[in-house]
Amino acid sequence: MPQGRERITIVGASLAGYWAAETLRRDGFEGAISLIGDEAHEPYDRPPLSKKYLAGDVERDRVDLGNAEKLAALDLDLRLGQRATGLDVAARTLEVDRVAEPFDGLIIATGARCRTLPGTDGVAGVHTLRTVDDADAVRTAMDAGARRMVVVGAGFIGAEVASTAVGRGLAVTMVEALEAPFGRVLGVEMGAVLADVHRSHGVDLRTGVGVDEVLTGPDGGVGTRVVGVRLADGSEVACDLLVAGIGVIPNVDWLEGSGLEVADGVVCDETCLAAPGVVAAGDVARWTNARYGESMRVEHWDNAVQQGVHAARRLLQSDEEAQPFTPVPWFWSDQYDRKVQLAGRTHPDAEVRVVTGSVDEHRFVTYYGLGGRFLGALGMNRPRHVMQSKGLLEQDASWDEALAFAADWD
Ligand SMILES: Cc1cc2nc3c(=O)[nH]c(=O)nc-3n(C[C@H](O)[C@H](O)[C@H](O)COP(=O)(O)OP(=O)(O)OC[C@H]3O[C@@H](n4cnc5c(N)ncnc54)[C@H](O)[C@@H]3O)c2cc1C
């Protein structure tokens, strides 16, 4: 371990921050660890917020990360409801709620926040979904009898909210500006399969059309409330609840003037180091993934966990001991009774081949390949096959090797 690292501060008390703290202790760090988070809640998990928690199928205690005993065992200086407001890397000081404090090592895990629809601030019935408070607000609106939901953006969060709302009996219209929902992530062909899944569950999916205006009416004499949206093709859709799932912005504003390089995330080297004694992890981190020779920022659960672990270790290692962080990205999404998983990546020019199962039955694995290289595997209700494919991707299997492997499945 580098000399003199006695006090490590983690900013962001969520998934990456929690795993970083856990790793420091597991790897024997005995110094002080401050875990600072601007939310009022102890660390919790976000995936259930658009799925079982939103549906009302699980309660608050089921989304906590760890439990009270585990947290206590980590012996943290846990500071909730406090915000990092500035950083001076050269002086080794962090500013928390405008008061400067020293650190020896710093882990930046401030994640990301939702983009919002312009002009909708304070409009009742308009929501985004990032925090448990956001989920509570949408859940409360559904409990109170909301009937018609518009989901803006057919990305994974929007699609999960649509699926949960359908399960709760709401009429859902999902609006996506791109021609194919999920097209950017899965490619047009597989995006169309997911579109079919939603339509077959009764979602009115409008693609290739944006929202021009959020329509509002009076809200019981105080303020305004959403009553619908006007789309770019002139059509109007009525609703009493709107959820915007239009992407996120990394939380880096507080790092202005810190001395760190910020470019759509905290820029790190291959080992997750942003500056001597400063690392970043999770949705906020942009690092060079040596596996692909590319700078990337990944917004998935598994990445936040693995990078939290890696970044914490990096802080305890010397430059000579440091290892590059080279994951194959992986995520899952639950929509209706389908589990969608993507291991690796896609590419607009990739060959797309169904290697097992049936697209029409919404149970299959598709491989993506380009230039003889195996790029990624998309699965619907085929978790075992996707995880086996992830193993192949980690071994840098060729396209032919991957196809030969999958040929044994049927
Ligand atoms: C509703 C939802 C469903 C999801 N479902 C899936 C899924 O099914 N599969 C999947 O792979 N991924 C899923 N994800 C993504 C996954 O949850 C994220 O990738 C993960 O939460 C990222 O963790 P993080 O710790 O990097 O950032 P975050 O979870 O965003 O946490 C960052 C924390 O830092 C705090 N913070 C920000 N700025 C400051 C500051 N200046 N000072 C102090 N604290 C600060 C934030 O308030 C937040 O608490 C989902 C995300 C959401 C929102």
XYZ file of C-alpha atoms and ligand atoms in Angstrom:
463
model
C 0.000 0.000 0.000
C 1.284 3.537 -0.734
C 2.642 5.217 2.394
C 0.499 7.522 4.510
C -2.954 6.497 3.310
C -4.770 6.610 6.631
C -7.960 8.367 5.767
C -9.972 7.379 2.709
C -13.068 9.288 1.688
C -15.711 7.876 -0.635
C -18.125 10.337 -2.219
C -21.406 8.722 -3.275
C -23.068 6.319 -0.811
C -24.624 3.994 -3.346
C -23.630 0.853 -5.235
C -20.045 1.623 -6.311
C -19.328 3.509 -3.068
C -20.682 0.707 -0.887
C -18.632 -1.959 -2.687
C -15.543 0.217 -2.488
C -15.967 0.536 1.296
C -16.614 -3.186 1.657
C -13.490 -3.996 -0.366
C -11.243 -1.659 1.610
C -12.200 -3.455 4.809
C -12.115 -6.937 3.257
C -8.605 -6.234 1.984
C -7.479 -5.198 5.445
C -7.509 -1.403 5.359
C -7.665 -0.339 9.010
C -7.687 3.444 8.624
C -10.708 5.762 8.704
C -13.273 5.500 5.897
C -15.784 8.292 5.356
C -18.741 7.433 3.110
C -20.509 10.617 2.110
C -23.849 10.662 0.317
C -26.278 13.457 -0.471
C -29.350 11.227 -0.216
C -30.937 10.838 3.216
C -31.016 7.032 2.886
C -28.518 4.336 3.758
C -27.075 2.697 0.617
C -29.749 0.915 -1.428
C -30.058 -0.890 -4.733
C -31.695 0.748 -7.756
C -32.724 -2.122 -10.088
C -35.861 -3.031 -8.049
C -37.041 0.594 -8.231
C -38.400 0.166 -11.759
C -39.429 -3.464 -11.215
C -40.666 -5.208 -8.043
C -40.500 -2.188 -5.751
C -42.454 -0.026 -8.185
C -44.953 -2.833 -8.625
C -45.474 -2.911 -4.854
C -44.238 -6.515 -4.697
C -41.345 -5.798 -2.313
C -41.008 -3.242 0.466
C -38.272 -0.796 1.368
C -36.096 -3.154 3.439
C -35.663 -5.431 0.403
C -33.804 -2.756 -1.574
C -31.172 -1.986 1.055
C -27.553 -2.794 0.211
C -26.330 -4.899 3.067
C -28.076 -4.569 6.422
C -27.521 -2.633 9.636
C -25.088 -5.241 11.020
C -23.040 -5.404 7.839
C -22.835 -1.620 7.689
C -21.852 -1.428 11.358
C -19.142 -4.077 10.799
C -17.541 -1.872 8.148
C -16.939 0.734 10.847
C -17.632 3.674 8.544
C -17.980 7.340 9.200
C -21.294 7.293 7.271
C -22.431 10.811 6.505
C -25.840 10.887 4.850
C -27.579 14.007 3.587
C -24.200 15.654 2.961
C -22.990 16.812 -0.425
C -19.471 17.156 -1.773
C -19.356 20.670 -3.178
C -15.744 20.992 -4.297
C -12.369 19.301 -4.587
C -8.771 20.495 -4.735
C -6.656 17.563 -5.859
C -3.335 19.377 -5.440
C -4.137 20.475 -1.865
C -5.755 17.100 -1.055
C -8.895 18.712 0.281
C -12.520 17.857 -0.290
C -15.247 20.381 0.334
C -18.372 18.952 1.984
C -21.317 21.343 2.196
C -18.750 24.112 1.557
C -16.446 23.118 4.454
C -12.967 21.871 3.456
C -11.570 18.668 4.939
C -8.369 16.714 4.185
C -8.160 13.239 2.647
C -5.332 10.801 1.897
C -7.227 8.777 -0.668
C -10.473 9.617 -2.502
C -12.985 7.415 -4.319
C -15.419 9.279 -6.541
C -18.669 7.328 -6.937
C -21.254 10.052 -7.497
C -23.137 8.229 -10.240
C -25.545 10.026 -12.502
C -28.857 11.861 -12.420
C -31.787 11.824 -14.823
C -32.240 14.192 -17.704
C -35.551 15.988 -17.442
C -38.031 17.219 -20.040
C -37.599 20.977 -20.517
C -40.304 23.112 -18.898
C -41.673 20.375 -16.632
C -40.106 21.478 -13.346
C -42.800 21.504 -10.663
C -45.509 20.079 -12.957
C -47.474 17.528 -10.911
C -47.620 14.038 -12.400
C -44.302 14.370 -14.276
C -41.542 12.099 -12.955
C -38.114 10.653 -13.567
C -36.843 7.475 -11.887
C -33.435 7.336 -10.264
C -33.932 7.345 -6.507
C -36.130 5.502 -4.045
C -37.927 8.812 -3.456
C -38.677 8.983 -7.208
C -39.996 5.409 -7.104
C -42.147 6.211 -4.065
C -43.651 9.186 -5.906
C -44.583 7.121 -8.991
C -45.824 4.240 -6.847
C -47.965 6.620 -4.774
C -49.477 8.091 -7.956
C -50.361 4.610 -9.183
C -51.785 3.679 -5.763
C -53.885 6.857 -5.899
C -55.577 5.636 -9.068
C -53.597 6.949 -12.032
C -55.055 5.337 -15.147
C -53.053 6.510 -18.145
C -49.273 6.723 -18.254
C -47.054 8.194 -20.931
C -43.470 6.957 -20.857
C -41.090 9.203 -22.776
C -38.061 7.265 -24.036
C -38.014 3.544 -24.775
C -34.672 2.833 -23.146
C -34.362 0.201 -20.455
C -35.702 2.298 -17.576
C -38.668 3.508 -19.646
C -39.379 -0.022 -20.857
C -39.301 -1.428 -17.325
C -41.590 1.306 -16.007
C -43.993 0.636 -18.910
C -43.956 -3.074 -18.150
C -44.582 -2.524 -14.416
C -47.371 -0.025 -15.098
C -49.072 -2.468 -17.489
C -48.857 -5.071 -14.716
C -50.673 -2.623 -12.443
C -53.452 -2.148 -14.947
C -52.542 1.251 -16.398
C -52.958 2.076 -20.075
C -49.444 2.900 -21.288
C -48.207 4.855 -24.284
C -44.442 4.749 -24.803
C -42.948 7.415 -27.059
C -39.520 6.993 -28.640
C -37.877 9.517 -30.963
C -35.759 6.835 -32.659
C -37.256 4.516 -35.274
C -36.372 1.398 -33.282
C -36.570 1.315 -29.506
C -33.305 0.085 -27.976
C -31.847 0.393 -31.508
C -28.778 2.210 -30.262
C -27.959 -0.577 -27.795
C -29.286 -3.706 -29.486
C -29.366 -2.796 -33.183
C -32.485 -2.220 -35.272
C -33.368 -5.890 -35.787
C -33.358 -6.852 -32.103
C -34.866 -3.490 -31.119
C -37.872 -4.506 -33.225
C -38.181 -7.747 -31.229
C -38.391 -5.811 -27.972
C -40.906 -3.451 -29.566
C -43.003 -6.506 -30.374
C -42.804 -7.689 -26.752
C -44.244 -4.364 -25.574
C -46.962 -4.200 -28.213
C -48.014 -7.761 -27.446
C -48.639 -6.618 -23.858
C -50.870 -3.792 -25.022
C -48.418 -0.866 -24.909
C -49.191 1.792 -27.496
C -45.598 2.208 -28.703
C -44.994 5.245 -30.913
C -41.566 5.281 -32.546
C -39.784 7.820 -34.732
C -41.656 10.653 -33.084
C -40.616 13.003 -30.280
C -42.609 14.901 -27.672
C -43.138 18.521 -28.718
C -45.028 19.692 -25.672
C -46.147 18.464 -22.276
C -49.784 19.529 -21.895
C -50.876 20.756 -18.477
C -54.025 21.801 -16.662
C -54.722 23.338 -13.262
C -53.792 21.233 -10.222
C -56.567 21.916 -7.710
C -55.933 25.648 -7.779
C -52.200 25.391 -7.002
C -49.733 24.895 -9.815
C -50.209 22.742 -12.886
C -50.642 19.038 -13.556
C -49.834 16.946 -16.624
C -52.871 16.082 -18.760
C -51.093 14.765 -21.850
C -48.413 15.255 -24.463
C -48.399 16.647 -27.985
C -46.134 14.679 -30.303
C -44.091 15.991 -33.221
C -46.595 14.493 -35.697
C -49.340 16.686 -34.182
C -51.119 13.875 -32.354
C -52.033 14.222 -28.685
C -51.976 11.523 -26.008
C -53.881 12.072 -22.759
C -52.325 10.938 -19.480
C -52.440 11.556 -15.745
C -48.902 10.295 -15.146
C -45.744 10.841 -17.196
C -42.374 9.188 -16.614
C -39.399 10.440 -18.614
C -36.649 7.877 -19.197
C -34.467 9.961 -21.457
C -31.010 9.187 -20.179
C -28.702 10.390 -17.447
C -25.987 12.962 -16.827
C -22.907 12.009 -14.763
C -22.677 13.925 -11.469
C -19.452 15.828 -12.063
C -20.499 19.458 -11.569
C -18.900 19.591 -8.126
C -15.515 18.774 -9.684
C -15.221 22.004 -11.658
C -11.811 23.540 -11.026
C -10.677 20.463 -9.050
C -7.714 19.698 -11.287
C -9.335 16.478 -12.541
C -10.120 15.946 -16.200
C -13.872 15.752 -16.701
C -15.411 14.780 -20.054
C -18.818 13.112 -19.776
C -17.550 11.537 -16.561
C -14.377 11.571 -14.480
C -11.555 10.636 -16.831
C -9.383 7.813 -15.468
C -6.535 5.716 -16.786
C -6.776 1.982 -17.471
C -6.554 1.234 -13.738
C -9.385 3.640 -12.696
C -6.906 6.236 -11.369
C -7.990 9.835 -12.027
C -5.022 11.500 -10.243
C -2.512 10.289 -7.662
C -4.587 9.071 -4.698
C -7.896 9.671 -6.510
C -9.933 6.946 -8.243
C -13.443 6.815 -9.712
C -15.985 4.022 -10.119
C -19.485 3.316 -11.366
C -21.755 5.407 -13.567
C -19.582 8.521 -13.098
C -16.281 6.945 -14.195
C -14.880 7.200 -17.720
C -11.854 4.976 -18.112
C -9.891 3.326 -20.871
C -10.939 -0.298 -21.093
C -7.768 -1.936 -22.419
C -9.788 -4.941 -23.623
C -11.300 -2.712 -26.288
C -8.666 0.028 -26.383
C -11.492 2.528 -25.869
C -12.552 5.108 -23.356
C -15.924 4.112 -21.945
C -18.458 4.967 -19.264
C -20.851 2.170 -18.336
C -24.225 2.634 -16.631
C -24.857 -0.931 -15.441
C -25.197 -2.506 -12.013
C -22.476 -5.129 -12.495
C -19.983 -2.522 -13.658
C -20.613 -0.346 -10.592
C -19.948 -3.316 -8.299
C -16.812 -4.555 -10.118
C -15.391 -1.081 -10.607
C -16.085 -0.151 -6.973
C -14.040 -3.187 -5.959
C -11.282 -2.485 -8.491
C -10.989 1.227 -7.695
C -10.752 0.569 -3.947
C -7.927 -1.934 -4.529
C -6.203 0.504 -6.861
C -6.076 3.023 -4.065
C -4.302 0.510 -1.841
C -1.829 -0.483 -4.561
C 1.376 1.111 -5.762
C 1.648 2.122 -9.454
C 3.708 -1.046 -10.039
C 1.049 -3.315 -8.535
C -1.899 -1.666 -10.321
C -3.947 -3.743 -12.759
C -6.058 -2.510 -15.671
C -9.852 -2.782 -15.302
C -10.931 -4.763 -18.372
C -14.497 -6.043 -17.947
C -16.804 -7.330 -20.635
C -19.845 -5.072 -20.007
C -22.975 -6.928 -18.985
C -26.499 -5.964 -17.959
C -29.953 -7.412 -17.509
C -33.420 -5.943 -17.704
C -36.719 -7.486 -16.588
C -39.755 -6.649 -18.698
C -43.031 -8.537 -18.213
C -42.050 -12.196 -17.877
C -38.906 -11.742 -20.002
C -35.344 -11.424 -18.761
C -33.293 -9.524 -21.314
C -29.491 -9.700 -20.984
C -26.688 -8.318 -23.065
C -23.093 -9.426 -22.566
C -20.450 -7.560 -24.528
C -21.382 -5.013 -27.125
C -23.146 -4.525 -30.413
C -22.162 -2.537 -33.489
C -24.340 -1.009 -36.223
C -22.442 -3.027 -38.872
C -22.370 -6.281 -36.913
C -23.716 -9.535 -38.281
C -26.657 -10.544 -36.093
C -27.332 -14.262 -35.803
C -29.902 -16.111 -33.706
C -27.884 -19.046 -32.326
C -30.557 -20.774 -30.299
C -34.264 -20.542 -29.530
C -36.977 -18.614 -31.323
C -37.310 -14.872 -31.755
C -41.059 -15.243 -32.364
C -41.454 -17.007 -29.026
C -39.348 -14.316 -27.326
C -36.913 -16.923 -26.005
C -33.575 -16.938 -27.785
C -29.895 -15.966 -27.870
C -28.530 -13.743 -30.613
C -24.842 -13.279 -31.327
C -23.246 -10.141 -32.768
C -20.028 -10.480 -34.762
C -17.850 -8.159 -36.799
C -14.665 -8.767 -38.782
C -14.248 -12.296 -37.441
C -14.578 -11.095 -33.840
C -17.313 -12.145 -31.437
C -18.728 -8.871 -30.023
C -21.737 -9.666 -27.903
C -24.613 -11.934 -26.927
C -28.211 -10.878 -26.385
C -30.523 -13.257 -24.612
C -34.200 -13.325 -23.814
C -35.102 -15.789 -21.057
C -31.802 -17.638 -21.628
C -29.674 -16.537 -18.631
C -27.423 -19.595 -18.552
C -26.514 -19.297 -22.220
C -25.803 -15.575 -21.908
C -23.468 -16.165 -18.963
C -21.641 -18.897 -20.857
C -21.308 -16.480 -23.776
C -19.911 -13.834 -21.422
C -17.185 -16.338 -20.526
C -16.345 -16.696 -24.232
C -16.188 -12.929 -24.618
C -13.811 -12.736 -21.661
C -11.576 -15.228 -23.443
C -11.718 -13.106 -26.630
C -13.232 -15.984 -28.607
C -13.411 -15.515 -32.373
C -16.742 -15.400 -34.250
C -16.217 -18.959 -35.522
C -15.310 -20.269 -32.081
C -18.394 -18.638 -30.565
C -20.706 -20.048 -33.247
C -19.205 -23.508 -32.807
C -19.748 -23.290 -29.049
C -23.378 -22.247 -29.424
C -24.044 -24.966 -32.000
C -23.905 -27.519 -29.151
C -26.875 -25.945 -27.350
C -29.729 -27.294 -29.445
C -34.517 2.479 -11.742
C -33.225 1.841 -12.141
C -33.196 0.512 -12.532
C -32.000 -0.088 -12.909
N -32.017 -1.392 -13.336
C -30.858 -1.964 -13.742
C -30.865 -3.316 -14.219
O -31.899 -3.990 -14.264
N -29.676 -3.845 -14.650
C -28.505 -3.140 -14.624
O -27.462 -3.667 -15.041
N -28.479 -1.864 -14.166
C -29.623 -1.270 -13.729
N -29.602 0.030 -13.275
C -28.320 0.767 -13.251
C -27.588 0.642 -11.917
O -28.470 0.728 -10.826
C -26.538 1.746 -11.863
O -25.580 1.442 -12.858
C -25.890 1.861 -10.496
O -26.808 2.322 -9.536
C -24.691 2.823 -10.526
O -24.163 2.904 -9.248
P -23.241 4.125 -8.795
O -22.908 3.869 -7.361
O -22.152 4.322 -9.765
O -24.141 5.439 -8.934
P -25.542 5.810 -8.267
O -26.318 4.583 -7.966
O -26.129 6.872 -9.152
O -25.141 6.493 -6.870
C -24.449 7.681 -6.769
C -24.778 8.291 -5.412
O -23.977 9.456 -5.217
C -24.803 10.516 -4.741
N -24.169 11.798 -5.083
C -24.143 12.425 -6.291
N -23.448 13.575 -6.203
C -23.028 13.674 -4.924
C -22.256 14.646 -4.216
N -21.753 15.721 -4.840
N -22.022 14.453 -2.898
C -22.507 13.344 -2.264
N -23.235 12.404 -2.883
C -23.481 12.558 -4.201
C -26.118 10.266 -5.469
O -27.192 10.955 -4.866
C -26.224 8.753 -5.324
O -26.769 8.399 -4.077
C -30.791 0.657 -12.889
C -30.813 1.996 -12.498
C -32.014 2.583 -12.122
C -32.024 4.032 -11.715
